[in-house]
């Protein structure tokens, strides 16, 4: 599926380049079959500028010393997303977020530590597990009809009352 999508994008970009390079007055060739369906890609397909990196590196080295050294990515901004022309496209530079340098094994260990800490917090809140016991009764209570459910609640309350008053 990814190969098919890449092929469609590449063919669309090739067709756009051919249209841009076409001389005025020349007869256009056959229209690309998926040109209309892929027209939404227009703002994102543009010719890469070929520049000499050596001459720019010497100019940019002085400028970059004053700025943040994070790499930047250009995001095309256009007033009309369906617009095919790239001449009116503006570019907005945003910092590229570096991928996490933490190894996957350490990520898993950190997640497990967080889970253990959460379980410890639960045990501190309810050391005897009464809350979990009562919550385990909930599915059974939901299956009971309303009148039987009310009767079970009343009996539970009476059992709790006898033990709380009997112990004191």
Short mmCIF file of C-alpha atoms in Angstrom, two decimals:
data_model
loop_
_atom_site.label_atom_id
_atom_site.label_comp_id
_atom_site.label_asym_id
_atom_site.label_seq_id
_atom_site.Cartn_x
_atom_site.Cartn_y
_atom_site.Cartn_z
CA UNK A 1 0.00 0.00 0.00
CA UNK A 2 2.84 2.40 0.87
CA UNK A 3 4.58 1.59 -2.41
CA UNK A 4 1.41 2.38 -4.35
CA UNK A 5 0.93 5.68 -2.49
CA UNK A 6 4.58 6.65 -3.07
CA UNK A 7 4.20 5.87 -6.75
CA UNK A 8 1.07 8.04 -7.01
CA UNK A 9 2.77 10.94 -5.20
CA UNK A 10 5.91 10.69 -7.31
CA UNK A 11 3.95 10.61 -10.55
CA UNK A 12 1.89 13.62 -9.42
CA UNK A 13 5.05 15.54 -8.52
CA UNK A 14 6.61 14.62 -11.86
CA UNK A 15 3.52 15.89 -13.68
CA UNK A 16 3.63 19.18 -11.73
CA UNK A 17 7.31 19.61 -12.62
CA UNK A 18 6.53 18.96 -16.29
CA UNK A 19 3.80 21.60 -16.21
CA UNK A 20 6.12 24.12 -14.55
CA UNK A 21 8.91 23.47 -17.06
CA UNK A 22 6.58 23.60 -20.07
CA UNK A 23 7.38 26.50 -22.38
CA UNK A 24 4.59 28.96 -23.12
CA UNK A 25 2.78 28.13 -26.33
CA UNK A 26 3.82 24.48 -26.35
CA UNK A 27 1.14 21.83 -26.58
CA UNK A 28 0.49 20.16 -23.21
CA UNK A 29 0.82 16.42 -23.12
CA UNK A 30 -1.79 13.97 -21.95
CA UNK A 31 -3.24 14.90 -18.55
CA UNK A 32 -2.22 12.64 -15.65
CA UNK A 33 -5.15 10.36 -14.87
CA UNK A 34 -5.15 11.07 -11.11
CA UNK A 35 -4.33 14.79 -11.40
CA UNK A 36 -7.72 15.98 -10.13
CA UNK A 37 -7.89 13.49 -7.26
CA UNK A 38 -4.37 14.34 -6.08
CA UNK A 39 -4.70 18.11 -6.48
CA UNK A 40 -4.80 18.46 -2.67
CA UNK A 41 -1.08 17.59 -2.70
CA UNK A 42 -0.32 20.71 -4.74
CA UNK A 43 0.83 22.92 -1.84
CA UNK A 44 3.15 20.19 -0.59
CA UNK A 45 4.81 19.35 -3.90
CA UNK A 46 7.48 21.86 -4.81
CA UNK A 47 10.77 21.91 -6.56
CA UNK A 48 13.75 21.68 -4.28
CA UNK A 49 16.18 24.49 -4.78
CA UNK A 50 19.69 23.37 -5.63
CA UNK A 51 22.16 25.67 -3.93
CA UNK A 52 25.79 25.48 -3.12
CA UNK A 53 25.99 24.40 0.48
CA UNK A 54 29.64 25.36 0.87
CA UNK A 55 29.11 29.06 0.20
CA UNK A 56 26.03 29.16 2.44
CA UNK A 57 27.75 27.32 5.28
CA UNK A 58 30.34 30.04 5.62
CA UNK A 59 27.62 32.73 5.68
CA UNK A 60 25.38 30.83 8.08
CA UNK A 61 28.13 29.94 10.53
CA UNK A 62 28.26 33.52 11.77
CA UNK A 63 24.46 33.80 11.97
CA UNK A 64 23.91 30.47 13.69
CA UNK A 65 26.23 31.27 16.59
CA UNK A 66 23.69 33.80 17.88
CA UNK A 67 20.61 31.62 17.35
CA UNK A 68 19.41 28.38 18.88
CA UNK A 69 21.16 25.44 17.24
CA UNK A 70 18.01 23.31 16.83
CA UNK A 71 17.37 22.12 13.25
CA UNK A 72 14.43 23.71 11.50
CA UNK A 73 11.79 22.25 9.20
CA UNK A 74 9.90 24.28 6.64
CA UNK A 75 6.15 23.94 6.68
CA UNK A 76 4.36 25.28 3.64
CA UNK A 77 1.60 27.73 4.49
CA UNK A 78 -0.87 28.71 1.81
CA UNK A 79 -4.05 30.72 1.89
CA UNK A 80 -5.86 28.14 -0.24
CA UNK A 81 -4.99 24.47 0.39
CA UNK A 82 -6.27 23.48 -3.08
CA UNK A 83 -3.95 25.97 -4.78
CA UNK A 84 -1.49 24.19 -7.08
CA UNK A 85 0.89 27.10 -7.64
CA UNK A 86 3.85 27.11 -5.29
CA UNK A 87 4.88 30.65 -6.18
CA UNK A 88 2.50 32.13 -3.57
CA UNK A 89 3.31 29.58 -0.90
CA UNK A 90 4.85 30.97 2.27
CA UNK A 91 7.15 28.97 4.49
CA UNK A 92 7.12 28.95 8.26
CA UNK A 93 10.12 27.45 10.02
CA UNK A 94 9.54 25.43 13.17
CA UNK A 95 12.10 23.55 15.29
CA UNK A 96 12.31 19.82 14.65
CA UNK A 97 11.66 17.86 17.82
CA UNK A 98 14.47 15.33 18.29
CA UNK A 99 13.49 11.74 18.88
CA UNK A 100 13.83 10.51 22.40
CA UNK A 101 17.35 9.34 23.07
CA UNK A 102 16.16 7.02 25.84
CA UNK A 103 16.66 3.33 24.94
CA UNK A 104 13.47 1.25 24.65
CA UNK A 105 14.49 -0.97 27.58
CA UNK A 106 14.78 2.05 29.86
CA UNK A 107 11.37 3.30 28.69
CA UNK A 108 9.80 -0.03 29.65
CA UNK A 109 11.58 0.00 33.01
CA UNK A 110 10.35 3.55 33.67
CA UNK A 111 6.76 2.56 32.81
CA UNK A 112 6.96 -0.46 35.10
CA UNK A 113 8.26 1.74 37.93
CA UNK A 114 5.32 4.08 37.43
CA UNK A 115 2.89 1.14 37.60
CA UNK A 116 4.50 -0.16 40.78
CA UNK A 117 4.24 3.31 42.34
CA UNK A 118 0.56 3.49 41.39
CA UNK A 119 -0.08 0.10 43.01
CA UNK A 120 1.72 1.22 46.18
CA UNK A 121 -0.47 4.32 46.31
CA UNK A 122 -3.57 2.14 45.98
CA UNK A 123 -2.43 -0.06 48.86
CA UNK A 124 -1.79 2.97 51.05
CA UNK A 125 -5.33 4.21 50.41
CA UNK A 126 -6.99 0.85 51.17
CA UNK A 127 -4.56 -1.57 52.88
CA UNK A 128 -7.17 -4.31 53.52
CA UNK A 129 -8.60 -4.23 50.00
CA UNK A 130 -12.17 -3.46 51.08
CA UNK A 131 -12.73 -1.13 48.17
CA UNK A 132 -11.64 -3.74 45.64
CA UNK A 133 -13.81 -6.36 47.33
CA UNK A 134 -16.88 -4.14 47.18
CA UNK A 135 -16.16 -3.22 43.58
CA UNK A 136 -15.89 -6.92 42.73
CA UNK A 137 -19.52 -7.29 43.84
CA UNK A 138 -20.67 -4.64 41.39
CA UNK A 139 -21.04 -6.90 38.29
CA UNK A 140 -23.21 -9.30 40.28
CA UNK A 141 -25.31 -6.44 41.64
CA UNK A 142 -25.89 -5.11 38.12
CA UNK A 143 -27.28 -8.47 37.00
CA UNK A 144 -29.89 -8.52 39.78
CA UNK A 145 -33.37 -7.07 39.28
CA UNK A 146 -34.03 -3.74 41.04
CA UNK A 147 -36.13 -5.18 43.87
CA UNK A 148 -33.58 -7.93 44.64
CA UNK A 149 -30.74 -5.41 44.38
CA UNK A 150 -32.41 -3.23 47.01
CA UNK A 151 -32.90 -6.26 49.29
CA UNK A 152 -29.19 -7.19 48.98
CA UNK A 153 -28.21 -3.64 49.93
CA UNK A 154 -30.45 -3.70 52.97
CA UNK A 155 -29.02 -7.03 54.12
CA UNK A 156 -25.45 -5.78 53.64
CA UNK A 157 -26.26 -2.69 55.69
CA UNK A 158 -27.80 -4.80 58.46
CA UNK A 159 -24.75 -7.11 58.56
CA UNK A 160 -22.45 -4.07 58.77
CA UNK A 161 -24.61 -2.60 61.53
CA UNK A 162 -24.55 -5.76 63.65
CA UNK A 163 -20.77 -6.06 63.43
CA UNK A 164 -20.05 -2.39 64.07
CA UNK A 165 -22.39 -2.27 67.11
CA UNK A 166 -21.41 -5.75 68.34
CA UNK A 167 -17.66 -4.95 68.36
CA UNK A 168 -18.13 -1.75 70.37
#
